[in-house]
Amino acid sequence: MLASSYKDEDGHISVSGSGAAAAAGGGSLRNKKPENTAFKQQRLPAWQPILTAGTVLPAFFIIGLIFIPIGIGLYVTSNNIKEIEIDYTGVDMSSPCFNCSQNFSWNSTKSCTCSIPFQLDQPYESNVFMYYGLSNFYQNHRRYVKSRDDSQLNGNEESLRSPSKECEPYARHDNKPIAPCGAIANSMFNDTLELFYNDPNGTKVQVPLTATEIAWWTDKHVKFRNPGGEGSDLAAAFQGTTKPVNWRRPVYELDSDPNNNGFINEDFIVWMRTAALPTFRKLYRIIQRRNNLLPTLPRGNYTLEVVYNYPVRSFEGRKRMILSTISWMGGKNPFLGIAYITVGSICFLLGIVLLIIHHKYGNRNNGADVSH
Amino acid sequence: MERIHWLRHRCRQLLAVDSERGWYSPPDGLPSKDSPQRGSGKRRTVFARYGPHQEEYEAVSKKYKGNGIRTTKYSLLTFIPMNLFQQFHRAANLYFLFLALLNWVPVVEAFEKEITMIPLLVVLMVIGIKDALEDYRRYLFDKKVNNKLVRVFCGKQNSYVDRCWKDVRVGDFVRLSCNEIIPADLLLLYSSDPRGVCYIETANLDGETNLKMRKVVSDLSLQGADFTPENFTSRIECENPNNDLSRFKGYIEHSGEGRVGLNSSNLLLRSCTIRNTETVVGIVVYAGHETKAMMNNSGPRYKRSQLEKRLNTDVLWCVVLLIVMCLASAVGHGFWLKSFKDSVFQVAGETSPALAGFYVFWTMIIVLQVLIPISLYVSIEIVKLGQIYFIHNDLDFYNEELDSRIQCRALNITEDLGQIQYIFSDKTGTLTENKMVFRRCSIYGVEYPHLENARRLEVYEAEQNEGAGRTTTLKSACSRKSLSCRSLSCNRSSVSLHTLTAESSEEEDQLSNHAAARTGAFCSRMAQDVVPDPELVRKLSKLCSSNLHLRDSASDNISSLELTYITDFFLALAICNSVVVSSPSQPRHMVTESQAPVRSLEEIKLLFQRLNFYSFSPPQIKGSPRSFTSKLFTRGKTGSFAFNTPPSNGADSSDQDLKNSQESCKLKSEVDPTDRGDSTATGSEEDLENFSKEKGGGDGDARNVEELCRDMEPEENGDDELLYEAESPDEAALVYAARAYHCTLKGRSAESLLVDLPGIGSLAVQLLHILPFDSNRKRMSVVVRHPLTGQVVVYTKGADSVIMDLAETQKGSEQVQEFYCKIKEKTQKHLDMYAREGLRTLCIAKKVLEEEEYEVWLKRQLLAESSIENQEELLLDSAQRLETDLTLLGCTGIVDRLQEDVPETIEALQEAGVKVWVLTGDKQETAVNVANACRLLRSNDQLLTANCGSKDALAALLEELLIEVQNGENGEEPSFDSTSSFILVIDGRTLEWALQEELKESFLQLSCKCKAVICCRSTPLQKSKVVQLIRDKIGVMTLAVGDGANDVSMIQVADVGIGISGQEGMQAVMSSDFAISRFKHLKKLLLVHGHWCYNRLANMILYFIYKNVMYVNLLFWYQFFCGFSGAVMINSWVLILFNLVFTSVPPIIYGVLDQDMPADTLMKLPELYGAAQTAKVYVPATFWITMLDAFYQSLVCFFVPYFALSRSDVGVLSFGSPVNTSALLIILLHQVVESNTLTWIHMLVLVLSAALYFAFAQLYSAFCVICSHPTNLFGVEKLQMSQPLYYIICTLTTVAALLPRILFRALFNSLHFPTSLKTAHRDEAAVEQYRRRMHRWNLKHTAASSLPVCADNPGLVPSEDEVMS
């Protein structure tokens, strides 16, 4: 081998020498010699990851060591989140809302109210988020998702008058353009939920619910805009349009607050952001923490008063009200924590297995190395 | 460079297309519809354009094509429609189009309408731009060719005027001078050469560099110096245009006179070059696209690589998967729809579930379209281009001498290089240099070893080994010369024809660079310098000296008979050929009046006459030496005296030799009492003795020989002016060999040859006939009138087997016969020895003809020449009649050295599990020998020879051999030596039978069991048949490598054809897929590049499919949660661009740059090549494993986010965001896991891909307020990426998804033994590298300290490092 390397060397020296000679000798001589660059000769310095038990070992242990604590952290965080879910669909005879659910359809004009008592075993600290949840509601259906006119919702006058074809068959009603058009808007959730705290002294205190800042800032301020611009009369702006078929009130009467009315009504905006899965929840209200000393929702009995407008029986859906505190990682979800712990443990275990394998078989490689 | 290859490829392609479109009439003489129908309809009539037959000319010539050529596909206007039309011929594009159109159907619409157009548009644009560029280059090229100027006769001005090529019409007279390129197919009417011939070089057409002679139409040649086009009134009838280069039939009808036949020797073909002739005039008979050159552009050969075939089945699986997924969705949607009635989220409830399901099916096809990896095909093309780029730029394939790189002509079969199982190699020029050098010879049964010559060759070899690239070394300098030797006195025109592809024009440029070097065809310096054998020189010197001291030699030791043999031998070497002599100063050496003879010629003749006792009369027995001269030159036929003892005995034996000769002479005279003159026997003997003595003269001793040798040298330098252009390298070698012995061919004309003879001086030899070489006869002959005896002598040179047979029947006494037999025996022995040494052997023989005999023969020969029907047969017959009863003079051994590193290469290839077959036209012994030399054949290999006389014999033999082989395998199983195996040697005749239907099977069976097969004496057709047989019947990947025109068919048949650009022109190169300059390059090409290319491409394809399946499945899983409605949770732009942009470059980089093993390891361990083949990367198993992995990953990638977010208030797109991001990370990191090498380029591309995705998503979500309708991303990504949950999910998903793959790899690499072996070897290589580097470091430092020169040249040391590492 040494001899051959000598030879190579000599050969090479002569090559470079001749190159110089050629360059000096014939200037016009075109040299087709490929460039001797690392790239062209495929000699780029490269990292060659050979995955063997030995090399992968540390990675597995490291992953295990990182994931398990994260998992525990997530699990604990998730466990600290308090959440209560109340199904008020009224499927059961015993349910207070049974009557409402039985009699109700989109066409009925009389509102039906029912109240569901529930109990909080623990006080809810910090801000409490109030959600409504629907099950078996396919807000992600392709045709449903499509059935909206973003341009109209962005305050475009023209789209207001002549909604996009995508909204069909909810684009026009009685020869008037529907505002907001489309199936999503048409099927907007319209139950009203109110929460009362049953003070141990017998009084029923309404829990103040904040209806703003439940939508994304970008949606509220950029994507959704009322026609006619800021501060103008909404009723006038929506002149010539009609409300969606299933709605009780036109869009400009959704709220009394002008900043939360029309297309920029946050309940509407929240609804318009279609849910990913057929069982979903949407933020309804926020219960702000008023007093740092008192919990936002103290332990005790509560009553949920529902103005039951939204029919779900036709598709065997369920309606829920959820109260939840949230953490940095969002709502209550033990899955991630468990998953992290599991994956971390698997990695750790595999690491041990690989360690054994490495000790058993890795030696052979080393032996080969040594022998050469 | 690639572009040029493309161009070439395209050029051909389009010519094929053109023919479909009727650009020119279909090849092969099929009557074309629009050609002029006259008489049989297979003819065309040509009149002079400005001649008296104006009306006819107008009528007839309108239909002929002009000389302008157009090879472009499109014009400016038609580009877009035609290119689109072309592109939509591809299934892939149609699929895209179909999807795009499908998306316009409202009920199935999945994305915005524009979006599905994007992939289509991108593909169309990329290909369109490429096509346009290529077409533009073609256009420029056409323009260049069309606007070249040529002198054309103009009737109005009555003179020759310059005109563009494109304006030349059929019927024009064209005048060309030396070195001009012929613009159209011309009928030669006039040549400035007095004999009415002109020479053309067809290198542009077929790559043959030798000059070919063309003749003026036979009755015109005598018209004298002036050719007047205006007086040309004849009518030419000829065939319709066809593509047969060697065939041209027709006649020329002079007004009022008879017809004269025309044949291909009257036709000057377009794109050939006029050489060695001052002026020629021809009339255009075919122009433009109707010329033979243009029609001969065969279509492109599209080779489909094996991998692509496999890929197609996998793509079919993808289609099946797609359909299954879509059907599942359709059914699912139907059922889902059925379970709901009038729910608020159902938009249009009136469609029935079945119909809705049907719609969903099509929607899903659009949504899941990426599952069909259409972009894969584009990516593969790009990857292959990249691979080609690296192959092309490999420094190891660079040949310093020729300044040439590897040429990659086929772009789509790089990966097949990694799958080769059989190599079929030509011998001459492929394994060997094809630089023929005279090595040794045997005359009169005496062998002259030419030891000096051998030593000299070794020196050349050593020089070559030492500094392959030293331009200053003799060797490289001359080999460059040898390449450029095709043009001699004339500088090559630098403009190439359009039939030449750009590549060969490059070649040409390269050649013109070396225009300064001037050497004859096929004559490297090495071939020219033949060091004469001292013994032979000494003997030959007798001839010189004998003239003066005829009678006073006492110390002579050479029989005069032997001398006649020697003289005849060299005379035959010098004149029995078709070599054209030229010198730089003079276009061609015509026979001029002989210069003053060195010694007085008259004197010699006188001398000879004095000795001339009686005139020669066959079949007489020798012994009546009426003339010494006749004896000298006739004895070869009639008898002989003695054998020389082997030359090894040296001079001592020579005395005895003479005695022997005298004795035998006496003996003969005794034996033959019937001899005419009794007294003459003794007389002759005396004479002879005297003569010998005289010859020996005073200078018969060694000193004089040396002097003579020294004398010769300056003379030789003077001769260097002479350049020989030969048809074959062997011929040139022989002429040079003769020249080394001062038997110099000085000039040639149609009737005579000018030859210098040692001691005699220049003699004009009257040339009576040349019976040219043909492969049936395997010999050539010249009939000359002997300059000294005046007799008609036939000199024959040919393959030993043939000559030996022909020299068999000798008439004469037993004694004479016995004597002949001895010469023959000895010669045969020498022949065998030469063959064993691997020399190419030729036998030289002569025959003296009686005048009457000659007359008789001449008549028949003339008859044969003049006959039109079966002329060839008659000529053959005539030649065979002449070439009988030959007297064997001797034989020559020409060495064709093995190329460097051939044995190593073959060894490595065999270690790699590749079977190497040698298919050669050489004789068996030579072939076996070369096989031996290149280590194809080992000492302990068993040689099975199959030379059978009949088919039945072969059948039996095959059976027998098969049993033998089986026995050998079974019986010796325990002690079976790994190196011992069987080699089958089969000759051409037997091969013919073996290839027949009945014996094919057993032949195959046998050959499969053999380590190697050597087919000798095989024809080109047989070569291709063998390749075809193996390829089709065994179903293996074959590679054919060759350098000559006879290898073309084989190269074309094989899966991979490799041409060696060597001595024999460009034909093999033109038809090959890759053209290399040395055989040894094959090693790296296969072992390294083939291995890499295959692995890269296979991995890339798998990765691509994995990527698509994995990504598409995400969408599919989502269908379970959206009622199978075809909704997507990912923005449609992101969805489309994901494949097209975000993840498209990394696989390409992976496919171009990945190296599963370093190059030097692959070179060092050829078995890895075979191992890679057996453990195929791309087999169904790996495909399905990949698919499973893809499924798993997509499940993880979808369901981790699903479970993490299912109970939250997540929106559709907010859910898609982490899914998509995880998918991207998984896909990119998956590649990192799969990659064997990661360079900064990989890293850069990976990082850029990810960055591009994030940037795009961010920007899109920040600025696109109401666009991208159902999947408006506004604000989503921004919000998502600001939440820790997003990262938590992505991390978990990525890790969990890649875990199994990493684990699998780790376990596989740890447990799988060969791989660990591999690693060990690699480590070993690394250790070695380290050692080398250390060593070099040491050297460098010592060098730097001792040699300050090195410091001046800093480039030296680093570059060295680069080379080494």
mmCIF file of N, CA, C and O in Angstrom, chain B residues 636-637 771 777 779-783 792-797 802-811 845-850 853 857 876-888:
data_model
loop_
_atom_site.group_PDB
_atom_site.id
_atom_site.type_symbol
_atom_site.label_atom_id
_atom_site.label_comp_id
_atom_site.label_asym_id
_atom_site.label_seq_id
_atom_site.Cartn_x
_atom_site.Cartn_y
_atom_site.Cartn_z
ATOM 1 N N GLY B 636 11.399 -19.426 -54.547
ATOM 2 C CA GLY B 636 10.306 -19.545 -53.569
ATOM 3 C C GLY B 636 9.252 -20.487 -54.086
ATOM 4 O O GLY B 636 8.642 -21.234 -53.348
ATOM 5 N N LYS B 637 9.039 -20.449 -55.332
ATOM 6 C CA LYS B 637 7.984 -21.299 -55.850
ATOM 7 C C LYS B 637 8.482 -22.719 -56.109
ATOM 8 O O LYS B 637 7.776 -23.699 -55.848
ATOM 9 N N LEU B 771 -6.038 -7.003 -55.479
ATOM 10 C CA LEU B 771 -7.246 -7.719 -55.070
ATOM 11 C C LEU B 771 -7.461 -7.357 -53.608
ATOM 12 O O LEU B 771 -6.773 -7.868 -52.727
ATOM 13 N N ARG B 777 -12.421 -13.702 -47.910
ATOM 14 C CA ARG B 777 -11.143 -14.310 -48.282
ATOM 15 C C ARG B 777 -10.130 -14.187 -47.156
ATOM 16 O O ARG B 777 -9.235 -14.987 -47.023
ATOM 17 N N ARG B 779 -7.803 -12.136 -46.927
ATOM 18 C CA ARG B 779 -6.455 -11.880 -47.444
ATOM 19 C C ARG B 779 -6.555 -10.809 -48.520
ATOM 20 O O ARG B 779 -7.645 -10.520 -49.024
ATOM 21 N N MET B 780 -5.436 -10.262 -48.866
ATOM 22 C CA MET B 780 -5.392 -9.374 -50.014
ATOM 23 C C MET B 780 -4.165 -9.722 -50.844
ATOM 24 O O MET B 780 -3.206 -10.326 -50.353
ATOM 25 N N SER B 781 -4.237 -9.372 -52.095
ATOM 26 C CA SER B 781 -3.115 -9.685 -52.965
ATOM 27 C C SER B 781 -2.835 -8.510 -53.872
ATOM 28 O O SER B 781 -3.722 -7.713 -54.165
ATOM 29 N N VAL B 782 -1.578 -8.455 -54.274
ATOM 30 C CA VAL B 782 -1.234 -7.529 -55.355
ATOM 31 C C VAL B 782 -0.571 -8.353 -56.450
ATOM 32 O O VAL B 782 0.143 -9.313 -56.185
ATOM 33 N N VAL B 783 -0.868 -7.988 -57.644
ATOM 34 C CA VAL B 783 -0.200 -8.613 -58.779
ATOM 35 C C VAL B 783 0.721 -7.556 -59.373
ATOM 36 O O VAL B 783 0.258 -6.467 -59.722
ATOM 37 N N VAL B 792 5.617 -11.882 -63.602
ATOM 38 C CA VAL B 792 4.378 -11.475 -62.934
ATOM 39 C C VAL B 792 4.328 -12.205 -61.603
ATOM 40 O O VAL B 792 4.392 -13.436 -61.544
ATOM 41 N N VAL B 793 4.264 -11.448 -60.558
ATOM 42 C CA VAL B 793 4.300 -12.051 -59.232
ATOM 43 C C VAL B 793 3.071 -11.623 -58.448
ATOM 44 O O VAL B 793 2.638 -10.476 -58.534
ATOM 45 N N VAL B 794 2.530 -12.577 -57.741
ATOM 46 C CA VAL B 794 1.399 -12.272 -56.851
ATOM 47 C C VAL B 794 1.935 -12.294 -55.432
ATOM 48 O O VAL B 794 2.549 -13.278 -55.015
ATOM 49 N N TYR B 795 1.721 -11.210 -54.726
ATOM 50 C CA TYR B 795 2.050 -11.209 -53.298
ATOM 51 C C TYR B 795 0.755 -11.232 -52.524
ATOM 52 O O TYR B 795 -0.140 -10.431 -52.771
ATOM 53 N N THR B 796 0.670 -12.142 -51.607
ATOM 54 C CA THR B 796 -0.559 -12.269 -50.831
ATOM 55 C C THR B 796 -0.231 -12.117 -49.356
ATOM 56 O O THR B 796 0.781 -12.624 -48.883
ATOM 57 N N LYS B 797 -1.103 -11.438 -48.715
ATOM 58 C CA LYS B 797 -0.938 -11.239 -47.279
ATOM 59 C C LYS B 797 -2.274 -11.556 -46.651
ATOM 60 O O LYS B 797 -3.312 -11.111 -47.144
ATOM 61 N N VAL B 802 -5.835 -19.097 -43.549
ATOM 62 C CA VAL B 802 -6.139 -19.113 -44.970
ATOM 63 C C VAL B 802 -4.893 -19.355 -45.800
ATOM 64 O O VAL B 802 -4.853 -20.207 -46.674
ATOM 65 N N ILE B 803 -3.878 -18.594 -45.504
ATOM 66 C CA ILE B 803 -2.667 -18.680 -46.316
ATOM 67 C C ILE B 803 -2.059 -20.064 -46.185
ATOM 68 O O ILE B 803 -1.580 -20.663 -47.147
ATOM 69 N N MET B 804 -2.085 -20.552 -44.960
ATOM 70 C CA MET B 804 -1.521 -21.873 -44.745
ATOM 71 C C MET B 804 -2.240 -22.917 -45.592
ATOM 72 O O MET B 804 -1.631 -23.824 -46.144
ATOM 73 N N ASP B 805 -3.532 -22.762 -45.672
ATOM 74 C CA ASP B 805 -4.293 -23.705 -46.501
ATOM 75 C C ASP B 805 -3.908 -23.562 -47.961
ATOM 76 O O ASP B 805 -3.732 -24.544 -48.671
ATOM 77 N N LEU B 806 -3.785 -22.335 -48.392
ATOM 78 C CA LEU B 806 -3.531 -22.105 -49.811
ATOM 79 C C LEU B 806 -2.107 -22.498 -50.186
ATOM 80 O O LEU B 806 -1.831 -22.842 -51.323
ATOM 81 N N ALA B 807 -1.250 -22.415 -49.245
ATOM 82 C CA ALA B 807 0.144 -22.739 -49.542
ATOM 83 C C ALA B 807 0.384 -24.244 -49.488
ATOM 84 O O ALA B 807 1.494 -24.705 -49.603
ATOM 85 N N GLU B 808 -0.678 -24.957 -49.327
ATOM 86 C CA GLU B 808 -0.520 -26.371 -49.067
ATOM 87 C C GLU B 808 -0.054 -27.147 -50.290
ATOM 88 O O GLU B 808 0.938 -27.854 -50.254
ATOM 89 N N THR B 809 -0.779 -26.963 -51.358
ATOM 90 C CA THR B 809 -0.534 -27.848 -52.499
ATOM 91 C C THR B 809 0.690 -27.392 -53.267
ATOM 92 O O THR B 809 0.632 -26.474 -54.070
ATOM 93 N N GLN B 810 1.727 -27.999 -52.965
ATOM 94 C CA GLN B 810 2.948 -27.696 -53.696
ATOM 95 C C GLN B 810 3.294 -28.871 -54.597
ATOM 96 O O GLN B 810 3.287 -30.026 -54.183
ATOM 97 N N LYS B 811 3.554 -28.511 -55.781
ATOM 98 C CA LYS B 811 3.980 -29.589 -56.674
ATOM 99 C C LYS B 811 5.488 -29.754 -56.578
ATOM 100 O O LYS B 811 6.199 -28.836 -56.181
ATOM 101 N N ALA B 845 2.816 -14.515 -48.494
ATOM 102 C CA ALA B 845 3.130 -15.566 -49.462
ATOM 103 C C ALA B 845 3.258 -14.941 -50.828
ATOM 104 O O ALA B 845 2.847 -13.790 -51.045
ATOM 105 N N LYS B 846 3.837 -15.675 -51.705
ATOM 106 C CA LYS B 846 3.929 -15.144 -53.060
ATOM 107 C C LYS B 846 3.711 -16.258 -54.054
ATOM 108 O O LYS B 846 3.678 -17.452 -53.706
ATOM 109 N N LYS B 847 3.544 -15.834 -55.269
ATOM 110 C CA LYS B 847 3.340 -16.811 -56.321
ATOM 111 C C LYS B 847 3.855 -16.177 -57.599
ATOM 112 O O LYS B 847 3.582 -14.997 -57.859
ATOM 113 N N VAL B 848 4.585 -16.957 -58.340
ATOM 114 C CA VAL B 848 5.072 -16.440 -59.613
ATOM 115 C C VAL B 848 4.158 -16.979 -60.698
ATOM 116 O O VAL B 848 3.847 -18.166 -60.729
ATOM 117 N N LEU B 849 3.741 -16.069 -61.520
ATOM 118 C CA LEU B 849 2.807 -16.463 -62.575
ATOM 119 C C LEU B 849 3.525 -16.544 -63.912
ATOM 120 O O LEU B 849 4.347 -15.687 -64.231
ATOM 121 N N GLU B 850 3.183 -17.535 -64.645
ATOM 122 C CA GLU B 850 3.624 -17.595 -66.042
ATOM 123 C C GLU B 850 2.870 -16.546 -66.826
ATOM 124 O O GLU B 850 1.735 -16.221 -66.494
ATOM 125 N N GLU B 853 -0.290 -17.980 -68.092
ATOM 126 C CA GLU B 853 -1.205 -18.167 -66.968
ATOM 127 C C GLU B 853 -1.858 -16.837 -66.612
ATOM 128 O O GLU B 853 -3.054 -16.738 -66.370
ATOM 129 N N TRP B 857 -5.747 -15.619 -66.741
ATOM 130 C CA TRP B 857 -6.429 -15.089 -65.561
ATOM 131 C C TRP B 857 -6.939 -13.670 -65.810
ATOM 132 O O TRP B 857 -8.041 -13.307 -65.438
ATOM 133 N N LEU B 876 -14.726 -12.354 -56.711
ATOM 134 C CA LEU B 876 -14.281 -13.230 -55.643
ATOM 135 C C LEU B 876 -13.710 -14.512 -56.232
ATOM 136 O O LEU B 876 -12.638 -14.989 -55.866
ATOM 137 N N ASP B 877 -14.458 -15.011 -57.184
ATOM 138 C CA ASP B 877 -14.067 -16.233 -57.849
ATOM 139 C C ASP B 877 -12.709 -16.063 -58.512
ATOM 140 O O ASP B 877 -11.803 -16.891 -58.365
ATOM 141 N N SER B 878 -12.593 -14.964 -59.198
ATOM 142 C CA SER B 878 -11.364 -14.688 -59.910
ATOM 143 C C SER B 878 -10.187 -14.575 -58.950
ATOM 144 O O SER B 878 -9.109 -15.126 -59.181
ATOM 145 N N ALA B 879 -10.429 -13.893 -57.862
ATOM 146 C CA ALA B 879 -9.365 -13.729 -56.882
ATOM 147 C C ALA B 879 -8.961 -15.073 -56.313
ATOM 148 O O ALA B 879 -7.774 -15.372 -56.142
ATOM 149 N N GLN B 880 -9.977 -15.881 -56.083
ATOM 150 C CA GLN B 880 -9.660 -17.172 -55.493
ATOM 151 C C GLN B 880 -8.876 -18.050 -56.473
ATOM 152 O O GLN B 880 -8.051 -18.851 -56.072
ATOM 153 N N ARG B 881 -9.180 -17.862 -57.720
ATOM 154 C CA ARG B 881 -8.452 -18.654 -58.690
ATOM 155 C C ARG B 881 -6.972 -18.270 -58.713
ATOM 156 O O ARG B 881 -6.098 -19.097 -58.888
ATOM 157 N N LEU B 882 -6.752 -17.008 -58.506
ATOM 158 C CA LEU B 882 -5.374 -16.543 -58.545
ATOM 159 C C LEU B 882 -4.594 -16.961 -57.297
ATOM 160 O O LEU B 882 -3.438 -17.359 -57.364
ATOM 161 N N GLU B 883 -5.258 -16.891 -56.202
ATOM 162 C CA GLU B 883 -4.551 -17.090 -54.938
ATOM 163 C C GLU B 883 -4.479 -18.571 -54.580
ATOM 164 O O GLU B 883 -5.054 -19.020 -53.588
ATOM 165 N N THR B 884 -3.827 -19.292 -55.396
ATOM 166 C CA THR B 884 -3.617 -20.706 -55.085
ATOM 167 C C THR B 884 -2.137 -20.996 -55.233
ATOM 168 O O THR B 884 -1.379 -20.191 -55.802
ATOM 169 N N ASP B 885 -1.770 -22.147 -54.784
ATOM 170 C CA ASP B 885 -0.385 -22.590 -54.918
ATOM 171 C C ASP B 885 0.602 -21.524 -54.476
ATOM 172 O O ASP B 885 1.562 -21.216 -55.165
ATOM 173 N N LEU B 886 0.331 -20.981 -53.359
ATOM 174 C CA LEU B 886 1.198 -19.904 -52.907
ATOM 175 C C LEU B 886 2.445 -20.470 -52.240
ATOM 176 O O LEU B 886 2.439 -21.578 -51.704
ATOM 177 N N THR B 887 3.460 -19.694 -52.297
ATOM 178 C CA THR B 887 4.682 -20.065 -51.594
ATOM 179 C C THR B 887 4.753 -19.230 -50.333
ATOM 180 O O THR B 887 4.708 -18.002 -50.382
ATOM 181 N N LEU B 888 4.832 -19.909 -49.249
ATOM 182 C CA LEU B 888 4.856 -19.206 -47.977
ATOM 183 C C LEU B 888 6.223 -18.554 -47.795
ATOM 184 O O LEU B 888 7.258 -19.204 -47.896
#
